mmCIF file of C-alpha atoms in Angstrom:
data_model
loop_
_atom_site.group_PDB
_atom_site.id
_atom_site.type_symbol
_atom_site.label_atom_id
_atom_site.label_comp_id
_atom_site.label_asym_id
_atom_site.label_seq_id
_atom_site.Cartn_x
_atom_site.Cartn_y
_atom_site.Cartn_z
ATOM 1 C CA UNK A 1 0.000 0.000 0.000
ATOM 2 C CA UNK A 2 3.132 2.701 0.707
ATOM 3 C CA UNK A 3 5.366 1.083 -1.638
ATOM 4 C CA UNK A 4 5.453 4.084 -3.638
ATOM 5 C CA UNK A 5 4.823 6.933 -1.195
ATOM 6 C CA UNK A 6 7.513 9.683 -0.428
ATOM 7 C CA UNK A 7 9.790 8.643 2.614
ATOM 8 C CA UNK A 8 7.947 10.776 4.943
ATOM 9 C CA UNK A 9 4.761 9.135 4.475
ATOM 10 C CA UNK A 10 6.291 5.377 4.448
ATOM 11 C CA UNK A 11 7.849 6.190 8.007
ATOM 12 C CA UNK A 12 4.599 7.831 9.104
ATOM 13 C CA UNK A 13 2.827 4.419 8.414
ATOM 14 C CA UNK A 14 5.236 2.567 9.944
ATOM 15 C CA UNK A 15 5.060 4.911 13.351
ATOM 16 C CA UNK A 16 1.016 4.230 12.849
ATOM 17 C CA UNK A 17 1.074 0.719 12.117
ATOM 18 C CA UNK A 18 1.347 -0.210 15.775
ATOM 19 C CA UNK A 19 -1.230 2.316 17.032
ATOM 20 C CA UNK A 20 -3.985 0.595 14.878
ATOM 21 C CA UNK A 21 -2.823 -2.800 15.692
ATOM 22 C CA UNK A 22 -3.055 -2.413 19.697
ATOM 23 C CA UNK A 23 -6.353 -0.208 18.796
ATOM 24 C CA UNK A 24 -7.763 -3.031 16.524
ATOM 25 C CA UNK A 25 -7.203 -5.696 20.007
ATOM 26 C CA UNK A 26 -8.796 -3.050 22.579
ATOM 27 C CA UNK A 27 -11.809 -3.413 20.106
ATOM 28 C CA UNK A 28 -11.936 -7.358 19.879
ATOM 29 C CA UNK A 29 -11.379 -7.340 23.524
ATOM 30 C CA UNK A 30 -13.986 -4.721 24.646
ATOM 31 C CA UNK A 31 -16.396 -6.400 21.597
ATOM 32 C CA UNK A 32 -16.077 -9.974 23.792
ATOM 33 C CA UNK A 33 -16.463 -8.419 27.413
ATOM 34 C CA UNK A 34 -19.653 -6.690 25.702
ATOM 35 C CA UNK A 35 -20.653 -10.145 23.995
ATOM 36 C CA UNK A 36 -20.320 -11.992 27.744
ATOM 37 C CA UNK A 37 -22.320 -9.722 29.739
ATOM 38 C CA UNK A 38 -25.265 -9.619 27.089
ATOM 39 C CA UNK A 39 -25.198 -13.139 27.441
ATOM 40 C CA UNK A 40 -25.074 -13.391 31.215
ATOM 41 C CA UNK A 41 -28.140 -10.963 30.671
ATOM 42 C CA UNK A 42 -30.280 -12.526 28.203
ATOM 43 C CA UNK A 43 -29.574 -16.184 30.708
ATOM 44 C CA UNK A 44 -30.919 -14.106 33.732
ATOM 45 C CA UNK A 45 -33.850 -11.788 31.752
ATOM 46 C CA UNK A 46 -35.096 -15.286 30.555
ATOM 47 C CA UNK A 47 -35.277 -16.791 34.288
ATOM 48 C CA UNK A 48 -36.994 -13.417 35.387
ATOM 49 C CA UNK A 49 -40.378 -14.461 35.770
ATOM 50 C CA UNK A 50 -41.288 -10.827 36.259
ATOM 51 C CA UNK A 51 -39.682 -10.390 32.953
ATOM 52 C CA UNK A 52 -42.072 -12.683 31.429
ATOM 53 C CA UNK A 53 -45.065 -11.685 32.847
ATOM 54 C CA UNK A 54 -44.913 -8.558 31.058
ATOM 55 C CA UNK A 55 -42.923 -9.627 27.606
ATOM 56 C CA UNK A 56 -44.429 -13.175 27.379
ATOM 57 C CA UNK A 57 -43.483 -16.023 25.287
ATOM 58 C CA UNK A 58 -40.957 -16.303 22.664
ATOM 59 C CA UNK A 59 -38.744 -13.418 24.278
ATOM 60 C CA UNK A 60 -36.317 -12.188 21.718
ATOM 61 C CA UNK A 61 -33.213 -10.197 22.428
ATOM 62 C CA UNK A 62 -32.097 -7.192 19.971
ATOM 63 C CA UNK A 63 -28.769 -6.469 19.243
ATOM 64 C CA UNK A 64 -28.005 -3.374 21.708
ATOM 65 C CA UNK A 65 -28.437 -0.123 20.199
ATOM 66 C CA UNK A 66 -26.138 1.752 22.932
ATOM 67 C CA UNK A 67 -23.439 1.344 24.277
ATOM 68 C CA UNK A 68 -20.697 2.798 26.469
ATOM 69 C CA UNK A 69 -17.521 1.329 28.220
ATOM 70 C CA UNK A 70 -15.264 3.022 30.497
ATOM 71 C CA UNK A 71 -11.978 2.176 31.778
ATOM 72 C CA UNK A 72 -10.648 3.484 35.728
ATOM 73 C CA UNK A 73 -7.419 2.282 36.999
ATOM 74 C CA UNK A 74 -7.029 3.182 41.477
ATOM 75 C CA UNK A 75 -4.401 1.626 42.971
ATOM 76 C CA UNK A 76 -2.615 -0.298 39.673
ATOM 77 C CA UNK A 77 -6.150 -2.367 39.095
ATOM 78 C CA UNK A 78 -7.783 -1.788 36.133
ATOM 79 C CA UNK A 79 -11.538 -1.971 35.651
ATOM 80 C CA UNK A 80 -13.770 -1.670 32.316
ATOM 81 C CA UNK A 81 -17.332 -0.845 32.746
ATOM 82 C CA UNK A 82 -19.920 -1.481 30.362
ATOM 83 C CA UNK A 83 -23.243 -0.571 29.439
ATOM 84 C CA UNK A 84 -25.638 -1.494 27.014
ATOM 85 C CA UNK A 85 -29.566 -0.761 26.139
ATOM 86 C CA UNK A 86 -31.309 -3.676 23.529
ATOM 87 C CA UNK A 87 -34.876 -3.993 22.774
ATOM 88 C CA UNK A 88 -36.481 -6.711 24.616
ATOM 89 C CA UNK A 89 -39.737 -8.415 22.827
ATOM 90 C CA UNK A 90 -42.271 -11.097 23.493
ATOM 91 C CA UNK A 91 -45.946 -12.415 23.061
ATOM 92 C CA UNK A 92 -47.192 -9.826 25.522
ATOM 93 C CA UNK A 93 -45.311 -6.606 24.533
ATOM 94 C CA UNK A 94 -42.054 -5.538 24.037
ATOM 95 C CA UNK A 95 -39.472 -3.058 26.307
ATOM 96 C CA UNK A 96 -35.613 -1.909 26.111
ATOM 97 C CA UNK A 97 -33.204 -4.064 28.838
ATOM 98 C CA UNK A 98 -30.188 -2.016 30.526
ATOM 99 C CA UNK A 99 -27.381 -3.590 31.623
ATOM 100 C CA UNK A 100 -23.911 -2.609 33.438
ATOM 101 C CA UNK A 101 -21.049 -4.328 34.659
ATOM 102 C CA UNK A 102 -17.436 -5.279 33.998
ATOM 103 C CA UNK A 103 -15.788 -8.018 32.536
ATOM 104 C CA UNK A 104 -13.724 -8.248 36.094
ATOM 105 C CA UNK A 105 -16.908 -8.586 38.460
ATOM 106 C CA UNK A 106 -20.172 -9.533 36.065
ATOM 107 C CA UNK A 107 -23.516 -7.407 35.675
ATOM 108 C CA UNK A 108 -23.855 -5.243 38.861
ATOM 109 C CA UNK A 109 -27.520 -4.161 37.237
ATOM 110 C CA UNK A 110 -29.830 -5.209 35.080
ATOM 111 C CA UNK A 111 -33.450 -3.420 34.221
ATOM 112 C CA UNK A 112 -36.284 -3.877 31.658
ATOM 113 C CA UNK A 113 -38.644 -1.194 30.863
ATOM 114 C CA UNK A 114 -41.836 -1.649 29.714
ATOM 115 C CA UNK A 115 -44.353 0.889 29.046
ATOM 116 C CA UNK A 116 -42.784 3.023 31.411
ATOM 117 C CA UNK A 117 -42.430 0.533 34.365
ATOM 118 C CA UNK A 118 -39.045 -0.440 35.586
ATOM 119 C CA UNK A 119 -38.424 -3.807 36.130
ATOM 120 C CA UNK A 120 -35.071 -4.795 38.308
ATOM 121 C CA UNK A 121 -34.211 -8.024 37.340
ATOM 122 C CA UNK A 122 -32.630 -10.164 40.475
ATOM 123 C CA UNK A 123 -29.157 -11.077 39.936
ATOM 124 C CA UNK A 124 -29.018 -13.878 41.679
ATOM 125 C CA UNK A 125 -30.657 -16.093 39.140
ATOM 126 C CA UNK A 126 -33.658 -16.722 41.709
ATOM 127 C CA UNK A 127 -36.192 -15.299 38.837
ATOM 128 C CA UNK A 128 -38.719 -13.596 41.155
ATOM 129 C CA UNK A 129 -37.795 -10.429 42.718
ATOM 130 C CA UNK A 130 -40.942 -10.923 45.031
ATOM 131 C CA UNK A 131 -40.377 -11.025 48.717
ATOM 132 C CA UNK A 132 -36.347 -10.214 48.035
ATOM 133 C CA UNK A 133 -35.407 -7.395 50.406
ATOM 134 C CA UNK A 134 -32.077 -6.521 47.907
ATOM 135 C CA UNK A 135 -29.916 -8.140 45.634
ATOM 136 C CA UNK A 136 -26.527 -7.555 45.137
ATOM 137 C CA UNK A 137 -23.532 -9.234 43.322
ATOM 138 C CA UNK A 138 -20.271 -7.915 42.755
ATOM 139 C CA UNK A 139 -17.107 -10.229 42.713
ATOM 140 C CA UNK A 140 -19.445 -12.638 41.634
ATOM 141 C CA UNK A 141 -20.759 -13.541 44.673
ATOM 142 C CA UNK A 142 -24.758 -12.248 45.647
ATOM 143 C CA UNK A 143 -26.811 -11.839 48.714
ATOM 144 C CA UNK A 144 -29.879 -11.339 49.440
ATOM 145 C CA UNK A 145 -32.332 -10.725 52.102
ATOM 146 C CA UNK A 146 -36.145 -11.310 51.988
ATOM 147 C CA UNK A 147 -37.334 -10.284 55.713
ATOM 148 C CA UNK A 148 -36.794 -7.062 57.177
ATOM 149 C CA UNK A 149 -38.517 -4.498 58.758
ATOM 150 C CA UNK A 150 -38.922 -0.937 56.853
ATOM 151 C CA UNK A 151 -40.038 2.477 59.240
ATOM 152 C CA UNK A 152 -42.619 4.740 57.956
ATOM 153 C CA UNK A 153 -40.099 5.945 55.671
ATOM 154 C CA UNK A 154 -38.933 3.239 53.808
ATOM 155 C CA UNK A 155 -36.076 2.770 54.448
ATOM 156 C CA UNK A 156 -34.153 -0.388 56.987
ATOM 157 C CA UNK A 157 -31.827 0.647 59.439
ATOM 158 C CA UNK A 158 -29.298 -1.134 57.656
ATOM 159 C CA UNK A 159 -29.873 1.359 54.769
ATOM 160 C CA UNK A 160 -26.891 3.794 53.554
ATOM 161 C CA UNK A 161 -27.268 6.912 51.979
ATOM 162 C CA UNK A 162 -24.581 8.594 50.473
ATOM 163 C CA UNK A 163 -24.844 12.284 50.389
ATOM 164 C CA UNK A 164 -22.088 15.077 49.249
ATOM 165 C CA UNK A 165 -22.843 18.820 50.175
ATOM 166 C CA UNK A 166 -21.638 21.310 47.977
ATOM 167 C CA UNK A 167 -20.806 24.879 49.746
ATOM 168 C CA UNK A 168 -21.899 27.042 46.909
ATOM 169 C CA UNK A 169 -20.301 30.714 47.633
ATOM 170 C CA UNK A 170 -22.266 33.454 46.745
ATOM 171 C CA UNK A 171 -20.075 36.755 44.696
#
């Protein structure tokens, strides 16, 4: 292809050559960690039986049409998080699934919406998010709890809430 460019040009590609190559495997590698976690998703949407008492038979899964992956590094350890939004349809209606996670600790979330109603979907594989207090996996390990007591405000003592305040200064 630069056989006969000018010298300048012929080094230039060979500078660039490497670029593209490492670019072209951080593609292929964030492509796969995409490809796993819309699988793990699809395997837990389809046990979901709150999933399929809104979509219904015959559930098919859309190829996602967004996406986003970021990468953080803290403390030397490198983490990629991804995710996606596909179109979610059935025998009873159809919705869009969202999902986020990592390739390094699985889906941390996973949501179908469906005329406007949110659907969590448990992560745990259970299938019924009835009578499950919260689910959470990370590190692919998940716990749940299914009796506790909520005050008149909703909320368990166990509860955290994570709040920043902002001093705004006034000129």
């Amino acid at each position: 292809l630069l056989k006969d460019a000018p010298l300048p040009i012929k080094l230039m590609g060979k500078a660039i050559a490497p670029l593209l190559s490492n670019m072209a495997e951080t593609f292929a590698e964030q492509a796969s960690a995409v490809q796993d976690l819309l699988s793990g998703a699809e395997r837990l949407l389809r046990q979901s039986e709150d999933v399929y008492n809104v979509i219904g038979d015959g559930m098919q899964v859309g190829m996602p049409f967004s996406q986003s992956s970021s990468t953080s590094v803290i403390n030397g350890v490198s983490t990629s998080n991804i995710q996606a939004s596909f179109p979610i349809s059935g025998s009873y209606g159809q919705g869009v699934a969202t999902v986020q996670g990592s390739q390094e600790y699985g889906i941390s979330y996973l949501a179908v919406n469906v005329n406007g109603r949110t659907i969590t979907v448990p992560l745990d594989g259970s299938g019924s998010s009835v009578g499950v207090g919260r689910t959470e996996v990370f590190g692919g390990s998940s716990s749940s709890s299914s009796s506790y007591s909520k005050n008149k405000s909703g909320f368990d003592k166990d509860d955290v809430i994570d709040v920043e305040f902002v001093d705004k200064k006034k000129y």
